[in-house]
Coordinates of C-alpha atoms in Angstrom, one line a residue:
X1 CA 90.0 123.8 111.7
X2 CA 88.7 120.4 110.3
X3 CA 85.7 120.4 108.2
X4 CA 83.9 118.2 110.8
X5 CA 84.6 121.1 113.3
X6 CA 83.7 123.5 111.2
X7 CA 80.1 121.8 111.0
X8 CA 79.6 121.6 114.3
X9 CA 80.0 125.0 114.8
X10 CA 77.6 125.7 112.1
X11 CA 74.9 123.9 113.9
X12 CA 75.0 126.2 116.9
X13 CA 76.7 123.8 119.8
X14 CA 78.1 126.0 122.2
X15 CA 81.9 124.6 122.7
X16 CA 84.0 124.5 125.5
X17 CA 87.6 123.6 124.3
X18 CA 90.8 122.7 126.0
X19 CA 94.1 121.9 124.7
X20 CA 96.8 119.4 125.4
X21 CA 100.4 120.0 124.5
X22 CA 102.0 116.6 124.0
X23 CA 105.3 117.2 123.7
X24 CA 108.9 115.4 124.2
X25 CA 111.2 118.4 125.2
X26 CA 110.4 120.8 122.2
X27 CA 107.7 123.3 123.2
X28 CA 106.2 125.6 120.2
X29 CA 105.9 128.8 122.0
X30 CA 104.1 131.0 119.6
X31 CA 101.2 128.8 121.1
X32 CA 101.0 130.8 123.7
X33 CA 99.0 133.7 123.7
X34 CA 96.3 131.4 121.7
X35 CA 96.2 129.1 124.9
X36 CA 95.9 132.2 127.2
X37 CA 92.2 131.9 126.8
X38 CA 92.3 128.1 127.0
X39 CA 92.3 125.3 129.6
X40 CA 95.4 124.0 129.0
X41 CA 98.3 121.6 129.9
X42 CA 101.7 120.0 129.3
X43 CA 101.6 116.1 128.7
X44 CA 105.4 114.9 128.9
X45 CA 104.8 111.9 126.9
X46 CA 107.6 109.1 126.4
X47 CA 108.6 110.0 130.5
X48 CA 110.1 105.5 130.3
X49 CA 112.9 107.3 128.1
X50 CA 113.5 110.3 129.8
X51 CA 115.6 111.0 132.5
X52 CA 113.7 111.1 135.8
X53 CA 116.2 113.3 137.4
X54 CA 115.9 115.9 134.7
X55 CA 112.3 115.5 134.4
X56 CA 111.4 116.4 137.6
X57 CA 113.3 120.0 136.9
X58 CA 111.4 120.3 133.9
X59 CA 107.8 119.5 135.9
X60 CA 108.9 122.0 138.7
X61 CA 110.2 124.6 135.7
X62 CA 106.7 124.6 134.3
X63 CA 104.7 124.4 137.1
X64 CA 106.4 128.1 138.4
X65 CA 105.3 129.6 135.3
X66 CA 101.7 128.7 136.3
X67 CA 101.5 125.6 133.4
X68 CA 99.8 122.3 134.8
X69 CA 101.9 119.6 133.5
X70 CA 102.3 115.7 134.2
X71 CA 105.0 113.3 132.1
X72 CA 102.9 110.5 131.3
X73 CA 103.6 107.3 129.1
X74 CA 100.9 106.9 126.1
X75 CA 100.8 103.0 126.2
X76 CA 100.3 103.3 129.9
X77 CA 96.9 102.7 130.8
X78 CA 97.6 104.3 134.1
X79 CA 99.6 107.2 133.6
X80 CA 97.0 108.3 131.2
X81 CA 94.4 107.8 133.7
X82 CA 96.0 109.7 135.5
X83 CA 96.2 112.5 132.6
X84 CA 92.4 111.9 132.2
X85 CA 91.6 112.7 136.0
X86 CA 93.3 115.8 135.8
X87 CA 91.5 117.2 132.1
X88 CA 88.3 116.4 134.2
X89 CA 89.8 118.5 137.4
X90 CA 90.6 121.3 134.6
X91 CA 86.8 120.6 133.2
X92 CA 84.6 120.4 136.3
X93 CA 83.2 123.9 136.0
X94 CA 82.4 123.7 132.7
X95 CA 80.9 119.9 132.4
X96 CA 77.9 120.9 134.2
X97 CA 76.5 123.6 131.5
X98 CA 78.6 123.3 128.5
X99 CA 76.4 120.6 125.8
X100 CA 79.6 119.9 124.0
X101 CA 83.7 119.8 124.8
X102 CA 86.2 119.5 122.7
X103 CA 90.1 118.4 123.6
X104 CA 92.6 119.0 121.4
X105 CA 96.1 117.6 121.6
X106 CA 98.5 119.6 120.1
X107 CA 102.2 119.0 119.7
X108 CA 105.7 118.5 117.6
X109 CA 105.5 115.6 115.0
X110 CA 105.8 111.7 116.3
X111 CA 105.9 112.6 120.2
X112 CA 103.1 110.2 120.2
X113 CA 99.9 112.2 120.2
X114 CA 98.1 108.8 118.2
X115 CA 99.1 107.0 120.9
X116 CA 97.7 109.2 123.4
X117 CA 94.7 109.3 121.5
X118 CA 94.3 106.1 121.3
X119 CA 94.8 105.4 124.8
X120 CA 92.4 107.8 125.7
X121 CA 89.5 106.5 123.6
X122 CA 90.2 102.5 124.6
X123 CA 89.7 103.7 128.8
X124 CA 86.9 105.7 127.7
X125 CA 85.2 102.7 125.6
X126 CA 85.5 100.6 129.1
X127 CA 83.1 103.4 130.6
X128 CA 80.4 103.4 127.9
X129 CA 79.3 101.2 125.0
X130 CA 80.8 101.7 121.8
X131 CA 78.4 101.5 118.5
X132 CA 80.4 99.4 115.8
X133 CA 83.8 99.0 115.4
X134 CA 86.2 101.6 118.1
X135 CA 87.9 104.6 115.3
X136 CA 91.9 104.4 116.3
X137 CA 94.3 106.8 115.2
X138 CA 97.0 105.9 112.9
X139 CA 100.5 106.0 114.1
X140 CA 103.6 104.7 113.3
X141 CA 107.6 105.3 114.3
X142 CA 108.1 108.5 111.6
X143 CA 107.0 112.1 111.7
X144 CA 103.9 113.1 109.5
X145 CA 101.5 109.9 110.1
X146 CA 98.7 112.2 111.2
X147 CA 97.8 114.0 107.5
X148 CA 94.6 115.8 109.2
X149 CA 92.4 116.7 112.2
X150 CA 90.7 113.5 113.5
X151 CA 88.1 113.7 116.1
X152 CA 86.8 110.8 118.2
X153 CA 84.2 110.8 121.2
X154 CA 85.3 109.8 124.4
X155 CA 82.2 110.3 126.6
X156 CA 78.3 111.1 126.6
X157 CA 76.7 114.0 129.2
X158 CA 77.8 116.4 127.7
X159 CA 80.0 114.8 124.8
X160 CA 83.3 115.5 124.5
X161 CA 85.1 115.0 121.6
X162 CA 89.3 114.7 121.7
X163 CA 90.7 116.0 118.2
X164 CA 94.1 114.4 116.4
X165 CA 96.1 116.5 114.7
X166 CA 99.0 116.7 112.6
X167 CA 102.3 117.5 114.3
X168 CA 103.1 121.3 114.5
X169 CA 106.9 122.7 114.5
X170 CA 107.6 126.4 114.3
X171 CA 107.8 128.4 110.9
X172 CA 111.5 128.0 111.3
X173 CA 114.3 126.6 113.5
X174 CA 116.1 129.0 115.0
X175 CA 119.3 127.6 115.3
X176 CA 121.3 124.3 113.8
X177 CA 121.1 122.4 117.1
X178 CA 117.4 122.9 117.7
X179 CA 117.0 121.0 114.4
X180 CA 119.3 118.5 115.5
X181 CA 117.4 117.9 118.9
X182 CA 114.5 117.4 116.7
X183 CA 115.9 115.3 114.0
X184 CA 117.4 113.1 117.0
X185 CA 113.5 112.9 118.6
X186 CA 112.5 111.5 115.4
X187 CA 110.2 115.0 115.0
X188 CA 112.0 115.4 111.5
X189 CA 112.5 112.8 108.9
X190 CA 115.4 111.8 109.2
X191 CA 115.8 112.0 105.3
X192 CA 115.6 115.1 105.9
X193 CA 119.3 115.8 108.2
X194 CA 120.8 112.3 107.0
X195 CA 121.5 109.8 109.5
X196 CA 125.3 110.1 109.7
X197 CA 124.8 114.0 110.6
X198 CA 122.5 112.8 113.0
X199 CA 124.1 110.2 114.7
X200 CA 127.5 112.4 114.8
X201 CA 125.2 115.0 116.8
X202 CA 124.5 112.0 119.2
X203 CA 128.2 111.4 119.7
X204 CA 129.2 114.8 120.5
X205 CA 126.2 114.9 123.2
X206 CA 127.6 111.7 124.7
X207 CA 130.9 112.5 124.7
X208 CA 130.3 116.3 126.0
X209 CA 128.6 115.1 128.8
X210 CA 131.4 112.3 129.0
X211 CA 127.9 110.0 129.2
X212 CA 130.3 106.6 128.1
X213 CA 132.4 107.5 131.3
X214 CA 129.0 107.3 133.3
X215 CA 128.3 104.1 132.0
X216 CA 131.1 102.4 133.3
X217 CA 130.9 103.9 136.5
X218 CA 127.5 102.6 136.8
X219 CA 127.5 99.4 134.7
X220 CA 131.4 97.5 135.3
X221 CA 129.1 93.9 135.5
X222 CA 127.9 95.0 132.1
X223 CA 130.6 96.6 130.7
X224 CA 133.1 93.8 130.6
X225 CA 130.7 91.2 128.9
X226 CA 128.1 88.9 128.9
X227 CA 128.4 85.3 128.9
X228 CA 126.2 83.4 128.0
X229 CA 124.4 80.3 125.9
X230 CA 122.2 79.9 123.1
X231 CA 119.9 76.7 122.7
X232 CA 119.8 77.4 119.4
X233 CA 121.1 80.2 116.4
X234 CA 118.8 83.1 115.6
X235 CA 119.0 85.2 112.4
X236 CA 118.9 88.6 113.3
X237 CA 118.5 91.4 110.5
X238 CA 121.0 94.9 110.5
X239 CA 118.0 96.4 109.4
X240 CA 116.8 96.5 113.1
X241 CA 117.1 95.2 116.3
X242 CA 113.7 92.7 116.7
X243 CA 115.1 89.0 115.8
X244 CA 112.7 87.8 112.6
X245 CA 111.0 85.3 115.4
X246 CA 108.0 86.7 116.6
X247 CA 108.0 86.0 120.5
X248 CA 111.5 86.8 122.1
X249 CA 113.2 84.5 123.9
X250 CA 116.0 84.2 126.5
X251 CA 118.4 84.8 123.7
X252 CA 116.7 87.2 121.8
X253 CA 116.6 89.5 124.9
X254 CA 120.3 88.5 125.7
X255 CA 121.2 89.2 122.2
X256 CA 120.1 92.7 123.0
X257 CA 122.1 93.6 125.9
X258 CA 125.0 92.2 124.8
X259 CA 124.7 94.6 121.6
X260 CA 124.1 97.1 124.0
X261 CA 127.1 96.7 126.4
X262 CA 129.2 96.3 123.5
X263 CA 128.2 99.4 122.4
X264 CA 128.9 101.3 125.4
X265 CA 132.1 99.8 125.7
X266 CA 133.3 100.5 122.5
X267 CA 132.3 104.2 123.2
X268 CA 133.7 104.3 126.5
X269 CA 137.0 102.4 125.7
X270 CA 137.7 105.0 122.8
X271 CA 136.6 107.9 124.9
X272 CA 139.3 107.2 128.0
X273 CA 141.9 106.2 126.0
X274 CA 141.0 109.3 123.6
X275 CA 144.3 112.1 124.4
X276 CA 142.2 115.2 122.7
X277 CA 139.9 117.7 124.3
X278 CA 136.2 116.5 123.9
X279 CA 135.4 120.1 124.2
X280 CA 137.5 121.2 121.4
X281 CA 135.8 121.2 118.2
X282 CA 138.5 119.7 115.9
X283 CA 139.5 117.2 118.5
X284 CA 136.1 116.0 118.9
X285 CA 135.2 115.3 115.2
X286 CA 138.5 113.3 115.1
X287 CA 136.8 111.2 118.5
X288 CA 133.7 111.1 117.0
X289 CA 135.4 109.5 113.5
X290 CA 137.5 107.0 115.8
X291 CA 134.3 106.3 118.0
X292 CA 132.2 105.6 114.2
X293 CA 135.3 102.8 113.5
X294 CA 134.7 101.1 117.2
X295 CA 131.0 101.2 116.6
X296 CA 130.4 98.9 113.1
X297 CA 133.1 96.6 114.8
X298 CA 131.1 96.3 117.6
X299 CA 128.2 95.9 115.4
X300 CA 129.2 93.6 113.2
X301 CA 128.6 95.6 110.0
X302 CA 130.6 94.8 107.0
X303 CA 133.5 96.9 105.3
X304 CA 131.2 99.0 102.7
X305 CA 132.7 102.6 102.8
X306 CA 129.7 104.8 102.8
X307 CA 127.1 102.2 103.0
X308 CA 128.7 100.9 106.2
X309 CA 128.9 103.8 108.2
X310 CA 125.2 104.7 107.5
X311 CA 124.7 101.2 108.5
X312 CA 126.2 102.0 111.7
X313 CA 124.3 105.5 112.0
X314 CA 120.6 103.9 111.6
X315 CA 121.2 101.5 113.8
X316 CA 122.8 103.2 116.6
X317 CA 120.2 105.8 116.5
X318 CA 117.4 102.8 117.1
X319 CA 119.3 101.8 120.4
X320 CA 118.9 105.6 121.6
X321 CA 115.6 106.2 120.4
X322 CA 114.2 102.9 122.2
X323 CA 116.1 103.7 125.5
X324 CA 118.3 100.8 125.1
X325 CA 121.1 103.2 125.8
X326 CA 119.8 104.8 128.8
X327 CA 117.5 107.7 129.9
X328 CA 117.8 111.1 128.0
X329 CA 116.5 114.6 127.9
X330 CA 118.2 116.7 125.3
X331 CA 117.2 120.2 126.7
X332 CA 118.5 121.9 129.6
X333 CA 115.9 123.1 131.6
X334 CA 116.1 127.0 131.2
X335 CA 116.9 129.4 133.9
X336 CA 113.9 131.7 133.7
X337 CA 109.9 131.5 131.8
X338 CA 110.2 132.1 128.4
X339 CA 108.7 134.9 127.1
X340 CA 105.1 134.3 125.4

């Protein structure tokens, strides 16, 4: 508990509290039996980079163990509208009597609970006036921005308060994947796994689920090129994918795709041609080591040993993690409630 919130329970306000989990597919479930006496529910958040298919099993999963849940977008000012009119469903009784509410939004690291936050406060400015200068939380694209609990007032009669905090993982992983899931989400630094372990975690996902197969099936047009012309030559930097110019253009958003369907049919092209068993542990390393070679041609990246291939690894794991490669959910949805 904050030191703010610890003073305001010192001066006697009677506190009605409810908790979000923000969360992108990794659920802390020793939560539990603290939110048993809590209004409480699920906010999918990043839902534009999920797959809809999957996340509608997920919605349904949760909702028969008797949790309200909703996959929102955090920079969308109406899907967390949306999220808002349901906390106030959730609050209705309470409203009425309670001087004081507090929301809390709880989840792994960098599953975008700033965002939320700050989504949340800008609608609720638009509904009351705002003395001085609007409080945003800090976030950014790496686990650990939020250091503490932040809390920021979102409405008058009664007040409620919504609380920031710092992402919360589990005392330990229970098993190698799970911290690769979470390393792959961005919820661990990813100084932390290395990127080449990371990225070769990505490959084996794709390639298990023959994903690269998919994507020619879906995407031929794509998949055999893009033609196209440029009014003039752009400098782009390996260090990302944004060109240095600060508006995009035609090319800059052709540039893109083009990286993109190269990509793809780099991975596909090795994959069908591949005479191994994906499945097969041994095999798959030595698809995953060919797929590594067709992936820093594709990308342009220099001959540098080492350097290149974690080149290569970065910035393949910037085209998953902004959805350039497609919808993803890295969980299966399981077959029965987990135990609290």
């Amino acid at each position: 508990m904050g030191t703010g919130l610890k003073e305001l329970v010192k001066k006697g306000m009677r506190l009605a509290e409810m908790e979000f989990i923000s969360g992108g597919g990794a659920i802390n479930w020793t939560f539990s039996p603290q939110l048993r006496s809590k209004r409480s529910l699920i906010a999918l958040n990043k839902k534009d980079l999920a797959n809809p298919n999957i996340m509608h099993r997920w919605t349904r999963f949760f909702e028969s163990s008797g949790q309200d849940c909703l996959p929102i977008s955090a920079h969308s000012k109406s899907s967390v509208s949306k999220l808002l009119e349901l906390v106030e469903y959730k609050l209705k009784e309470v409203i009425s009597r309670e001087p004081t509410l507090l929301v809390m939004v709880v989840g792994v690291p960098n599953v975008g609970k700033s965002a939320l936050i700050n989504s949340i406060h800008q609608i609720a400015s638009s509904r009351f006036p705002v003395q001085g200068k609007m409080k945003r939380a800090t976030v950014g694209p790496l686990p650990g921005v939020t250091q503490d609990i932040a809390g920021y007032k979102i409405a008058h009669q009664p007040s409620i308060y919504v609380l920031d905090t710092p992402g919360v993982l589990v005392p330990s992983i229970p098993d190698i994947e799970t911290g690769l899931k979470l390393a792959l989400a961005g919820s661990v630094k990813d100084s932390v796994v290395g990127e080449d372990r990371i990225a070769q975690y990505l490959l084996a996902v794709l390639n298990t689920r023959r994903t690269p197969l998919h994507w020619r099936n879906s995407n031929n047009s794509r998949i055999e090129g893009i033609q196209y012309e440029t009014e003039q030559k752009v400098e782009y930097s390996l260090k990302n994918l944004r060109p240095r110019r600060k508006l995009p253009t035609k090319s800059d958003v052709l540039y893109v795709e083009d990286l993109v369907t190269k990509v793809q049919c780099a991975l596909c092209s090795i994959l069908s041609e591949f005479d191994g068993n994906a499945d097969d542990e041994a095999d798959l390393e030595v698809l995953i080591d060919q797929q590594f070679e067709a992936l820093q041609k594709a990308l342009k990246i220099p001959n540098k040993g080492p350097e290149a291939r974690l080149m290569v690894s970065k910035k393949f794991l910037t085209l998953f993690r902004t959805g350039k490669l497609g919808p993803f959910i890295l969980d299966d949805v399981p077959d029965s409630i987990v135990p609290s």
